[in-house]
Amino acid sequence: MMTKKTTLVFNIITIIWQLLLLLLLSCHDLNLANAAGGKWDLLMSNIGISAMHMQLLNNDRVIMYDRTDFGASNISLPNGKCRNNPKDLALKVDCTAHSVEYDVSTNSIRPLMVQTDVWCSSGSATSDGTLVQTGGFNDGRNMVRTFKPCSTCDWQEIGTGLIQGRWYSANQILPDGRQIIIGGRDAFNYEFYPKTASTNKVFSLPFIQQTNVPKEENNLYPFVFLNVDGNLFIFANNRAILLDYTTNTIVKTYPQILGGDPRNYPSTGSAVLLPLKNLQAQTIQAEVLVCGGAPIGSYLKAARANTFVGALNTCGRITITDPNPQWTMETMPLARTMGDMVILPNGNVLIVNGAAAGTAGWGIARNPVLSPVIYRPDNPSGSRFEVQNPNAIPRMYHSTTVLLRDGRVIVGGSNPNELYNFTRVLFPTDLSLEAFSPSYLDSNSANLRPQIISPASQKNIKYGQRVNIRFTLSGSLLNTNLIKVTMVAPGFNTHSNTMNQRMLVLSSEKVKKTGIFTYQISSIFPNSSKLAPPAGDANVRSPPFFSTLSLRRFHSRDLRNNSFNIQVWKVLSLA
């Protein structure tokens, strides 16, 4: 049984150093709306499926899947395997894959087999790196499935692990390592996984029903963030609450987002919990950013009248820990629905994918937005947005995005059509995979990226532990006052909602120079699982840890002392 005194071990740590030469580019009071940066690369033109759902695992591989009821995909299952499911709505016997594993290091894919329909599901990774996936459509609505990170592993069907059918729900890892699964179509409640004797039921949440718009909904895939006090910030449609899930009590009701327009599916904006700072302070501030979406009524106008309303160009920002929280609105340089928001290793937010008109749904969006935008949360208001270089592939409905360990952002999916239609439709099914490299990966800044020399890849770190981090830097003009250490948790991405995405800025002392090109900084790791929520294992009650990103080898699990080894990111990104 886990207690607050249980040893915390971080299996991987992302260390990000902000250096003076690049920091100056983002700190001047400049008009950034017309700037451009970043680079696009086509990784694979055909991965065989449309990447509707995506999760980075701890072996540097990304699990992707679409749905089982759209006919045969473009990649066969290996060794003559076939999926035999008499309940399937398209093919009772299907010898093609609807999930793949992408290996980042080799830029290759491996077909996987899911048995029941995983369409529009949710999930998160557990303490041993296993992806736990919940819900779906048709025969998959009450299912729980797992995928362990190994070179020969495949999907395993746990069975009806959910009491309520979950379609378009959201997951969040809790401080004790469990997952909470909230909402979904016709699911105005929440439940936990794994279950205990006291939680083997669903818990009513009227807020989800109250935010449901008849015939349009706009409250699906709610945005859920673990607040620093251990309660849950839940945003649905245009409103938010703070929920104490231990007592099923709403402890705070937030004001409606200014303008009143919906932000959840199918309006489909996106949201992030901005990086948490000052983690040793008595009071820690937490801010949420909600961007884009479509005005109220957009879905019905597009679906019934073929009228495509312009997307929203606003972001709302709110300090959810304030006694009297209020929304502050900002204007994006590009209107966007179905955009994805990715917290980059330097604390900035990438807004990518989506459309400028219409809404989420089958073929009811127009005007692809090809240019990403960088949002710099620490800049003064009015100078936070920076338009990036565009890609050439429209990423519309069902596109996905996750941060990779090398600092790139992987992008896939878009407009899966019935029977994988590649012709005679405005936006054909897209099976390609791209990577966006932010400007911190530019070759002209290579000498400014530090190389960590310690701690070693294998090291145990406890809650609240102080760790000396040594690194080398061949470049000059290092401003030691501007260096910071961050931790990033990768999320499960689908429908513009990246669940469990989280960044912590560690408290650190001043950098010391220990050699000609060698430096050291002492950092204190989080002292609470409310700040660094563990990823609990459904079968093994292991010490909590914070799953973050690395570049190369991963931890190995030591069952003898029930601990996890860290992996440090060797090549670092810059502001």
Coordinates of C-alpha atoms in Angstrom, one line a residue:
M1 CA 0.0 0.0 0.0
M2 CA 1.4 3.4 -1.0
T3 CA 1.8 6.1 1.6
K4 CA 3.0 9.7 1.5
K5 CA 6.4 8.5 2.8
T6 CA 6.8 6.0 0.1
T7 CA 10.0 6.5 -1.9
L8 CA 9.4 8.3 -5.1
V9 CA 11.6 7.4 -8.0
F10 CA 11.5 9.3 -11.3
N11 CA 12.1 6.9 -14.1
I12 CA 13.1 9.6 -16.6
I13 CA 14.0 13.3 -16.3
T14 CA 14.0 16.0 -18.9
I15 CA 16.5 18.7 -18.2
I16 CA 16.1 22.0 -20.1
W17 CA 18.6 24.8 -20.0
Q18 CA 17.7 28.3 -21.2
L19 CA 20.8 30.2 -22.3
L20 CA 21.2 33.9 -22.8
L21 CA 21.9 34.0 -26.5
L22 CA 18.6 32.3 -27.4
L23 CA 16.6 33.7 -24.5
L24 CA 17.1 37.3 -25.8
L25 CA 15.2 36.4 -28.9
S26 CA 12.1 35.7 -26.8
C27 CA 12.5 38.4 -24.1
H28 CA 12.6 41.5 -26.2
D29 CA 9.2 43.3 -26.5
L30 CA 8.8 42.4 -30.2
N31 CA 5.8 42.0 -32.5
L32 CA 6.1 38.3 -32.9
A33 CA 2.9 37.7 -34.9
N34 CA 4.6 37.9 -38.2
A35 CA 7.7 35.9 -37.3
A36 CA 8.4 32.4 -38.5
G37 CA 10.5 29.5 -37.4
G38 CA 10.8 25.7 -37.1
K39 CA 11.2 23.0 -39.7
W40 CA 9.0 20.3 -41.1
D41 CA 10.2 16.8 -42.1
L42 CA 8.1 14.0 -43.6
L43 CA 9.0 10.9 -41.6
M44 CA 6.8 8.3 -43.4
S45 CA 4.3 8.7 -46.2
N46 CA 2.3 5.7 -45.2
I47 CA 2.1 4.1 -41.7
G48 CA -0.9 2.0 -42.8
I49 CA -3.5 3.6 -40.5
S50 CA -4.8 7.1 -39.7
A51 CA -3.2 8.2 -36.4
M52 CA -6.4 9.1 -34.4
H53 CA -4.8 8.4 -31.0
M54 CA -1.2 8.7 -30.0
Q55 CA 0.9 8.0 -26.9
L56 CA 4.7 8.1 -26.4
L57 CA 6.0 5.1 -24.4
N58 CA 9.1 4.7 -22.3
N59 CA 11.0 2.7 -24.9
D60 CA 11.1 5.6 -27.3
R61 CA 8.2 4.3 -29.4
V62 CA 4.8 5.8 -30.1
I63 CA 1.6 3.8 -30.1
M64 CA -1.0 4.9 -32.6
Y65 CA -4.4 3.5 -33.5
D66 CA -7.6 4.5 -35.4
R67 CA -10.8 2.4 -35.3
T68 CA -11.8 -1.2 -36.2
D69 CA -15.1 -0.5 -37.9
F70 CA -14.0 1.3 -41.1
G71 CA -13.0 -1.7 -43.2
A72 CA -9.5 -2.9 -44.1
S73 CA -6.6 -0.6 -43.4
N74 CA -3.4 -0.3 -45.5
I75 CA -1.2 -2.5 -43.4
S76 CA -1.6 -6.3 -42.8
L77 CA -1.3 -8.1 -39.5
P78 CA 1.9 -10.2 -39.3
N79 CA 2.2 -13.9 -39.7
G80 CA -1.2 -14.4 -41.3
K81 CA -3.0 -13.2 -38.2
C82 CA -6.6 -12.0 -38.5
R83 CA -9.0 -10.4 -36.1
N84 CA -12.2 -12.4 -35.8
N85 CA -15.0 -10.4 -34.2
P86 CA -18.6 -11.2 -35.0
K87 CA -19.7 -7.9 -33.3
D88 CA -17.6 -5.7 -35.7
L89 CA -19.7 -3.3 -37.8
A90 CA -17.5 -3.5 -40.9
L91 CA -15.5 -6.7 -41.2
K92 CA -16.2 -9.7 -39.0
V93 CA -12.8 -11.1 -40.1
D94 CA -10.1 -8.5 -40.7
C95 CA -6.5 -9.4 -41.5
T96 CA -5.3 -5.8 -41.4
A97 CA -4.0 -3.8 -38.4
H98 CA -5.7 -0.8 -36.8
S99 CA -2.9 0.0 -34.5
V100 CA 0.8 0.4 -35.1
E101 CA 4.0 1.0 -33.0
Y102 CA 6.3 3.7 -34.4
D103 CA 10.0 3.3 -33.5
V104 CA 11.5 6.8 -33.3
S105 CA 15.1 5.6 -33.5
T106 CA 14.6 3.5 -36.7
N107 CA 11.8 5.5 -38.2
S108 CA 9.8 2.3 -38.7
I109 CA 6.5 0.8 -37.8
R110 CA 5.2 -2.5 -36.5
P111 CA 1.5 -3.6 -37.0
L112 CA -0.5 -4.4 -33.8
M113 CA -3.9 -6.0 -33.3
V114 CA -6.8 -4.6 -31.3
Q115 CA -9.8 -6.9 -30.9
T116 CA -12.7 -4.5 -30.0
D117 CA -13.3 -1.0 -31.3
V118 CA -11.0 1.7 -29.8
W119 CA -12.5 4.6 -31.7
C120 CA -12.7 7.8 -29.7
S121 CA -11.2 6.3 -26.5
S122 CA -8.9 7.6 -23.8
G123 CA -5.9 6.4 -21.8
S124 CA -2.6 7.0 -20.0
A125 CA 0.7 5.3 -19.3
T126 CA 1.3 3.4 -16.0
S127 CA 4.4 3.1 -13.8
D128 CA 6.0 0.3 -15.8
G129 CA 5.4 2.1 -19.1
T130 CA 2.2 0.2 -19.9
L131 CA -0.4 2.1 -21.9
V132 CA -3.8 1.6 -20.3
Q133 CA -6.5 2.4 -22.8
T134 CA -10.1 2.9 -21.8
G135 CA -13.4 2.8 -23.7
G136 CA -14.3 3.2 -27.3
F137 CA -17.2 2.5 -29.6
N138 CA -19.7 -0.3 -30.1
D139 CA -18.2 -3.4 -28.4
G140 CA -15.4 -1.4 -27.0
R141 CA -17.2 1.1 -24.9
N142 CA -16.7 -0.8 -21.6
M143 CA -13.4 -2.3 -22.4
V144 CA -9.9 -1.7 -20.9
R145 CA -6.9 -2.7 -22.9
T146 CA -3.2 -2.6 -22.2
F147 CA 0.0 -2.4 -24.2
K148 CA 3.3 -3.2 -22.6
P149 CA 6.5 -1.6 -24.0
C150 CA 8.5 -4.4 -25.5
S151 CA 9.7 -5.3 -29.0
T152 CA 7.3 -8.2 -29.4
C153 CA 4.3 -7.1 -27.2
D154 CA 0.8 -6.6 -28.6
W155 CA -2.5 -5.3 -27.2
Q156 CA -4.1 -7.2 -24.5
E157 CA -7.9 -7.0 -23.8
I158 CA -8.5 -6.8 -20.1
G159 CA -12.3 -7.1 -20.6
T160 CA -15.2 -5.0 -19.3
G161 CA -13.1 -3.1 -16.8
L162 CA -15.5 -0.1 -17.0
I163 CA -18.9 0.1 -15.5
Q164 CA -20.1 2.9 -17.7
G165 CA -19.5 2.9 -21.4
R166 CA -16.9 5.5 -22.2
W167 CA -16.9 7.2 -25.6
Y168 CA -15.2 10.7 -25.8
S169 CA -14.2 10.6 -22.2
A170 CA -11.0 12.0 -20.5
N171 CA -8.5 10.4 -18.2
Q172 CA -6.3 11.9 -15.4
I173 CA -3.6 10.2 -13.3
L174 CA -4.3 10.8 -9.6
P175 CA -1.8 11.3 -6.7
D176 CA -2.2 7.7 -5.6
G177 CA -1.5 6.3 -9.0
R178 CA -5.1 5.4 -10.1
Q179 CA -6.7 6.8 -13.2
I180 CA -10.0 8.7 -13.1
I181 CA -12.1 8.5 -16.2
I182 CA -14.6 11.4 -16.6
G183 CA -17.6 11.9 -18.9
G184 CA -18.2 10.7 -22.4
R185 CA -21.3 10.6 -24.5
D186 CA -24.3 10.0 -22.3
A187 CA -22.0 9.4 -19.4
F188 CA -22.6 12.1 -16.8
N189 CA -20.3 10.6 -14.2
Y190 CA -16.8 9.4 -13.5
E191 CA -15.2 6.2 -12.3
F192 CA -11.7 4.9 -11.4
Y193 CA -9.3 2.3 -12.7
P194 CA -8.1 0.1 -11.2
K195 CA -11.1 -0.2 -8.8
T196 CA -11.2 -0.9 -5.1
A197 CA -14.0 -2.2 -3.0
S198 CA -15.1 1.4 -2.3
T199 CA -14.8 2.6 -5.9
N200 CA -16.4 -0.3 -7.8
K201 CA -19.2 2.0 -9.0
V202 CA -19.7 5.2 -11.0
F203 CA -20.0 8.6 -9.3
S204 CA -22.5 11.1 -10.5
L205 CA -21.2 14.4 -11.9
P206 CA -24.2 16.6 -12.8
F207 CA -21.8 19.3 -14.1
I208 CA -21.2 17.2 -17.2
Q209 CA -24.9 17.0 -17.9
Q210 CA -25.4 20.7 -17.2
T211 CA -22.8 21.6 -19.8
N212 CA -24.3 19.3 -22.5
V213 CA -26.0 21.2 -25.4
P214 CA -28.9 19.2 -27.0
K215 CA -28.0 17.9 -30.4
E216 CA -24.6 19.6 -30.3
E217 CA -23.0 18.5 -26.9
N218 CA -19.8 20.6 -26.9
N219 CA -18.8 19.0 -23.6
L220 CA -17.1 15.8 -24.8
Y221 CA -13.5 15.1 -24.0
P222 CA -13.5 17.5 -21.1
F223 CA -10.2 19.2 -20.2
V224 CA -9.1 17.7 -16.9
F225 CA -6.0 18.9 -14.9
L226 CA -4.7 17.8 -11.5
N227 CA -4.5 21.0 -9.4
V228 CA -1.6 21.6 -6.9
D229 CA -4.0 21.0 -4.0
G230 CA -4.9 17.5 -5.3
N231 CA -8.4 18.5 -6.6
L232 CA -9.4 18.3 -10.3
F233 CA -9.9 21.3 -12.6
I234 CA -12.6 20.2 -15.1
F235 CA -13.5 22.4 -18.1
A236 CA -16.5 21.4 -20.2
N237 CA -18.2 23.5 -22.9
N238 CA -17.5 27.0 -21.6
R239 CA -17.4 26.5 -17.8
A240 CA -15.1 24.9 -15.2
I241 CA -15.3 23.5 -11.7
L242 CA -12.8 22.3 -9.1
L243 CA -13.8 18.8 -8.0
D244 CA -12.8 17.0 -4.8
Y245 CA -13.1 13.5 -6.2
T246 CA -12.5 11.9 -2.8
T247 CA -15.8 13.3 -1.5
N248 CA -17.5 14.0 -4.9
T249 CA -17.8 17.6 -3.9
I250 CA -17.5 20.7 -6.1
V251 CA -15.2 23.0 -4.0
K252 CA -15.1 25.9 -6.5
T253 CA -17.1 27.0 -9.5
Y254 CA -15.2 29.2 -12.0
P255 CA -16.7 32.0 -14.1
Q256 CA -17.8 31.2 -17.6
I257 CA -15.0 31.9 -20.1
L258 CA -15.4 35.3 -21.6
G259 CA -17.5 35.3 -24.8
G260 CA -19.3 32.2 -23.7
D261 CA -18.4 30.1 -26.7
P262 CA -17.8 26.4 -26.3
R263 CA -14.3 24.9 -26.4
N264 CA -14.8 21.1 -26.1
Y265 CA -15.7 18.5 -28.7
P266 CA -17.2 19.1 -31.3
S267 CA -16.4 22.8 -31.0
T268 CA -12.9 21.4 -30.2
G269 CA -10.5 23.9 -28.8
S270 CA -7.5 22.7 -26.8
A271 CA -6.1 23.4 -23.3
V272 CA -2.9 23.0 -21.3
L273 CA -1.9 23.4 -17.6
L274 CA 0.9 25.9 -17.9
P275 CA 4.3 25.0 -16.4
L276 CA 4.2 24.9 -12.6
K277 CA 6.9 27.0 -10.9
N278 CA 8.1 27.8 -7.3
L279 CA 7.5 24.3 -6.2
Q280 CA 9.0 24.8 -2.8
A281 CA 6.8 27.8 -2.0
Q282 CA 4.0 27.6 0.5
T283 CA 1.6 28.7 -2.1
I284 CA 2.0 27.4 -5.7
Q285 CA 0.2 29.1 -8.6
A286 CA -1.4 27.1 -11.3
E287 CA -2.7 28.5 -14.6
V288 CA -4.8 27.0 -17.4
L289 CA -4.8 28.1 -21.0
V290 CA -7.7 27.3 -23.3
C291 CA -7.4 28.2 -27.0
G292 CA -9.5 28.1 -30.1
G293 CA -12.7 26.1 -30.9
A294 CA -15.8 27.1 -32.8
P295 CA -18.7 29.4 -31.9
I296 CA -21.9 28.0 -30.5
G297 CA -24.1 26.5 -33.2
S298 CA -21.2 25.8 -35.6
Y299 CA -21.6 22.1 -35.6
L300 CA -25.3 22.1 -36.5
K301 CA -24.8 24.8 -39.2
A302 CA -22.0 22.8 -40.8
A303 CA -23.6 19.4 -40.5
R304 CA -27.1 20.4 -41.6
A305 CA -26.8 23.5 -43.7
N306 CA -23.3 23.2 -45.1
T307 CA -22.5 26.6 -43.6
F308 CA -19.0 26.8 -42.1
V309 CA -18.6 29.4 -39.4
G310 CA -15.2 30.9 -38.8
A311 CA -13.3 29.4 -35.9
L312 CA -12.5 31.2 -32.7
N313 CA -9.3 33.2 -32.5
T314 CA -9.2 33.7 -28.8
C315 CA -7.4 32.1 -25.8
G316 CA -8.6 32.3 -22.2
R317 CA -6.1 32.2 -19.4
I318 CA -7.0 31.7 -15.8
T319 CA -5.1 31.2 -12.5
I320 CA -7.1 28.4 -11.1
T321 CA -5.5 28.7 -7.6
D322 CA -6.6 32.3 -7.1
P323 CA -9.3 33.0 -4.4
N324 CA -11.3 35.0 -7.0
P325 CA -10.1 33.6 -10.4
Q326 CA -11.0 35.5 -13.6
W327 CA -10.4 34.8 -17.2
T328 CA -8.0 37.0 -19.3
M329 CA -8.5 36.8 -23.0
E330 CA -5.9 37.0 -25.7
T331 CA -6.1 37.0 -29.5
M332 CA -4.3 34.4 -31.6
P333 CA -2.8 35.5 -34.9
L334 CA -4.7 32.6 -36.6
A335 CA -8.2 31.4 -35.8
R336 CA -8.3 27.6 -35.2
T337 CA -10.6 24.7 -34.4
M338 CA -9.3 21.2 -33.8
G339 CA -5.8 22.6 -32.9
D340 CA -3.5 20.6 -30.6
M341 CA -1.4 22.3 -27.9
V342 CA 1.9 20.8 -26.9
I343 CA 4.1 22.0 -24.0
L344 CA 7.6 22.2 -25.4
P345 CA 10.6 21.4 -23.2
N346 CA 11.4 25.1 -22.7
G347 CA 8.0 25.9 -21.3
N348 CA 6.5 27.4 -24.5
V349 CA 3.4 26.0 -26.0
L350 CA 3.1 24.8 -29.6
I351 CA -0.4 25.3 -31.2
V352 CA -0.6 23.2 -34.4
N353 CA -3.1 21.4 -36.8
G354 CA -6.8 22.3 -37.3
A355 CA -9.0 24.4 -39.5
A356 CA -10.1 28.0 -39.7
A357 CA -13.8 27.3 -40.3
G358 CA -16.4 24.7 -39.4
T359 CA -15.9 22.3 -36.6
A360 CA -14.9 18.7 -35.7
G361 CA -16.9 15.9 -37.3
W362 CA -16.9 14.1 -40.6
G363 CA -16.0 16.5 -43.4
I364 CA -17.5 19.6 -41.8
A365 CA -14.4 21.8 -41.5
R366 CA -12.8 24.0 -44.1
N367 CA -9.7 26.1 -44.6
P368 CA -6.9 24.1 -43.1
V369 CA -4.5 26.1 -40.8
L370 CA -1.1 25.0 -42.0
S371 CA 1.1 27.3 -39.8
P372 CA 1.7 26.4 -36.2
V373 CA 2.0 29.1 -33.6
I374 CA 4.3 29.3 -30.6
Y375 CA 2.8 30.7 -27.4
R376 CA 5.4 32.1 -24.9
P377 CA 3.5 32.3 -21.5
D378 CA 6.2 34.3 -19.7
N379 CA 6.3 37.1 -22.3
P380 CA 4.2 40.3 -21.7
S381 CA 0.7 40.2 -23.0
G382 CA 0.7 41.3 -26.6
S383 CA 4.0 39.6 -27.5
R384 CA 3.3 36.0 -26.7
F385 CA 2.4 34.5 -30.1
E386 CA 4.8 33.7 -32.9
V387 CA 3.7 32.2 -36.2
Q388 CA 5.9 29.3 -37.4
N389 CA 6.8 27.9 -40.8
P390 CA 3.8 26.0 -42.4
N391 CA 3.6 22.4 -43.4
A392 CA 2.1 21.2 -46.7
I393 CA -0.3 18.5 -45.3
P394 CA -3.7 19.6 -44.0
R395 CA -4.2 18.1 -40.5
M396 CA -7.9 18.3 -39.9
Y397 CA -10.4 16.1 -38.0
H398 CA -8.7 13.3 -36.0
S399 CA -5.1 14.6 -36.3
T400 CA -2.7 13.9 -33.4
T401 CA 0.4 15.4 -31.9
V402 CA 2.9 14.4 -29.2
L403 CA 6.3 15.6 -28.1
L404 CA 9.2 13.2 -28.8
R405 CA 12.3 12.7 -26.6
D406 CA 14.6 14.5 -29.0
G407 CA 12.6 17.7 -28.7
R408 CA 10.7 17.3 -32.0
V409 CA 6.9 17.2 -32.2
I410 CA 5.4 14.3 -34.1
V411 CA 2.2 15.0 -36.1
G412 CA -0.1 12.5 -37.9
G413 CA -3.6 11.6 -38.8
S414 CA -6.4 13.7 -40.5
N415 CA -9.9 13.1 -41.8
P416 CA -10.1 9.3 -41.8
N417 CA -12.9 8.4 -44.2
E418 CA -15.0 5.3 -44.4
L419 CA -13.1 2.5 -46.1
Y420 CA -10.0 4.6 -46.0
N421 CA -11.1 6.7 -48.9
F422 CA -8.1 8.5 -50.6
T423 CA -10.1 10.0 -53.6
R424 CA -13.3 11.9 -54.4
V425 CA -13.4 13.6 -51.0
L426 CA -12.3 17.1 -50.1
F427 CA -9.8 15.9 -47.5
P428 CA -8.8 12.3 -48.2
T429 CA -7.7 9.9 -45.5
D430 CA -4.1 10.7 -44.6
L431 CA -1.7 8.0 -43.5
S432 CA 1.5 10.1 -43.3
L433 CA 3.7 11.0 -40.3
E434 CA 5.6 14.3 -39.9
A435 CA 7.9 15.9 -37.4
F436 CA 8.1 19.5 -36.5
S437 CA 11.4 20.7 -35.2
P438 CA 11.1 23.9 -33.2
S439 CA 13.8 26.6 -33.6
Y440 CA 15.7 25.4 -30.5
L441 CA 16.8 22.5 -32.7
D442 CA 18.3 24.7 -35.4
S443 CA 21.8 23.7 -36.4
N444 CA 23.1 27.1 -35.8
S445 CA 22.4 26.7 -32.1
A446 CA 24.0 23.3 -31.7
N447 CA 26.9 24.6 -29.7
L448 CA 24.5 26.2 -27.2
R449 CA 22.8 22.9 -26.3
P450 CA 24.4 21.5 -23.1
Q451 CA 25.4 17.9 -22.7
I452 CA 24.6 16.4 -19.3
I453 CA 27.4 14.3 -17.8
S454 CA 25.7 13.5 -14.5
P455 CA 23.6 12.1 -12.9
A456 CA 24.1 8.9 -14.8
S457 CA 21.3 7.3 -16.7
Q458 CA 20.6 4.9 -13.9
K459 CA 19.8 6.7 -10.6
N460 CA 17.0 6.7 -8.1
I461 CA 15.5 10.0 -7.1
K462 CA 13.1 10.5 -4.2
Y463 CA 10.4 13.1 -3.6
G464 CA 12.1 16.3 -2.4
Q465 CA 15.6 15.0 -3.1
R466 CA 18.3 17.5 -4.0
V467 CA 20.4 16.4 -7.1
N468 CA 23.5 18.0 -8.5
I469 CA 23.3 18.1 -12.3
R470 CA 26.6 18.5 -14.1
F471 CA 26.8 19.5 -17.8
T472 CA 29.2 20.7 -20.4
L473 CA 28.7 23.6 -22.8
S474 CA 31.1 24.4 -25.7
G475 CA 29.4 27.7 -26.5
S476 CA 30.2 31.0 -24.7
L477 CA 28.3 33.7 -23.0
L478 CA 26.4 31.5 -20.6
N479 CA 24.2 33.6 -18.3
T480 CA 23.9 31.4 -15.3
N481 CA 21.0 33.4 -13.8
L482 CA 18.7 32.3 -16.7
I483 CA 19.2 28.6 -16.5
K484 CA 16.3 26.4 -15.4
V485 CA 15.6 22.7 -15.0
T486 CA 12.3 21.3 -16.1
M487 CA 10.4 18.0 -16.1
V488 CA 7.9 17.1 -18.8
A489 CA 5.3 14.3 -18.7
P490 CA 4.1 13.0 -22.0
G491 CA 0.4 12.7 -22.6
F492 CA -2.2 10.7 -24.4
N493 CA -3.4 12.7 -27.4
T494 CA -6.7 12.5 -29.3
H495 CA -9.3 15.0 -30.4
S496 CA -7.1 18.0 -29.5
N497 CA -7.0 16.8 -25.9
T498 CA -3.6 15.8 -24.5
M499 CA -4.4 14.0 -21.2
N500 CA -1.8 14.1 -18.4
Q501 CA 0.5 16.5 -20.2
R502 CA 2.4 18.4 -17.5
M503 CA 5.6 20.4 -16.9
L504 CA 7.3 21.3 -13.6
V505 CA 10.1 23.9 -13.2
L506 CA 12.4 22.7 -10.5
S507 CA 13.8 24.9 -7.8
S508 CA 17.5 25.3 -8.4
E509 CA 20.5 27.1 -7.0
K510 CA 22.9 29.3 -9.0
V511 CA 25.0 27.5 -11.5
K512 CA 28.6 26.9 -10.6
K513 CA 31.5 26.6 -13.1
T514 CA 33.5 23.4 -12.3
G515 CA 35.8 23.4 -15.4
I516 CA 36.6 25.2 -18.6
F517 CA 33.4 23.9 -20.3
T518 CA 31.8 22.2 -17.3
Y519 CA 29.0 23.5 -15.0
Q520 CA 26.9 22.2 -12.1
I521 CA 23.4 23.2 -10.9
S522 CA 21.7 21.8 -7.8
S523 CA 18.0 21.2 -8.2
I524 CA 15.3 20.0 -5.8
F525 CA 12.7 17.5 -7.1
P526 CA 9.0 17.8 -6.2
N527 CA 8.0 16.8 -2.7
S528 CA 4.5 15.8 -3.4
S529 CA 2.6 13.4 -5.7
K530 CA 0.0 16.2 -6.1
L531 CA 2.7 18.1 -8.0
A532 CA 4.2 15.0 -9.7
P533 CA 1.4 12.5 -10.0
P534 CA 2.6 8.9 -10.2
A535 CA 1.5 6.5 -12.8
G536 CA 0.1 3.6 -10.9
D537 CA 0.2 0.0 -12.1
A538 CA -3.0 -1.9 -12.3
N539 CA -1.4 -5.1 -11.1
V540 CA 1.6 -4.1 -9.0
R541 CA 1.4 -1.5 -6.3
S542 CA 4.7 0.1 -6.9
P543 CA 6.3 3.4 -5.7
P544 CA 5.0 6.4 -7.5
F545 CA 7.1 8.2 -10.1
F546 CA 6.7 11.0 -12.6
S547 CA 6.9 9.8 -16.2
T548 CA 8.9 12.3 -18.2
L549 CA 10.9 12.4 -21.4
S550 CA 14.4 11.3 -22.4
L551 CA 16.4 10.9 -25.5
R552 CA 18.1 7.6 -25.4
R553 CA 18.1 4.4 -23.2
F554 CA 15.3 4.0 -20.7
H555 CA 15.1 2.7 -17.2
S556 CA 14.9 -0.9 -16.3
R557 CA 12.6 -2.0 -13.5
D558 CA 14.1 -3.6 -10.5
L559 CA 11.5 -5.9 -8.9
R560 CA 13.8 -6.9 -6.0
N561 CA 13.8 -3.4 -4.4
N562 CA 10.7 -2.2 -6.2
S563 CA 12.4 0.8 -7.6
F564 CA 12.8 2.6 -10.9
N565 CA 15.9 4.0 -12.5
I566 CA 16.1 7.4 -14.1
Q567 CA 17.1 8.3 -17.6
V568 CA 18.5 11.8 -18.2
W569 CA 18.0 13.6 -21.4
K570 CA 21.5 14.0 -22.9
V571 CA 20.8 16.5 -25.6
L572 CA 18.9 19.6 -24.3
S573 CA 16.6 22.1 -25.9
L574 CA 16.8 25.9 -25.5
A575 CA 14.4 28.7 -25.3

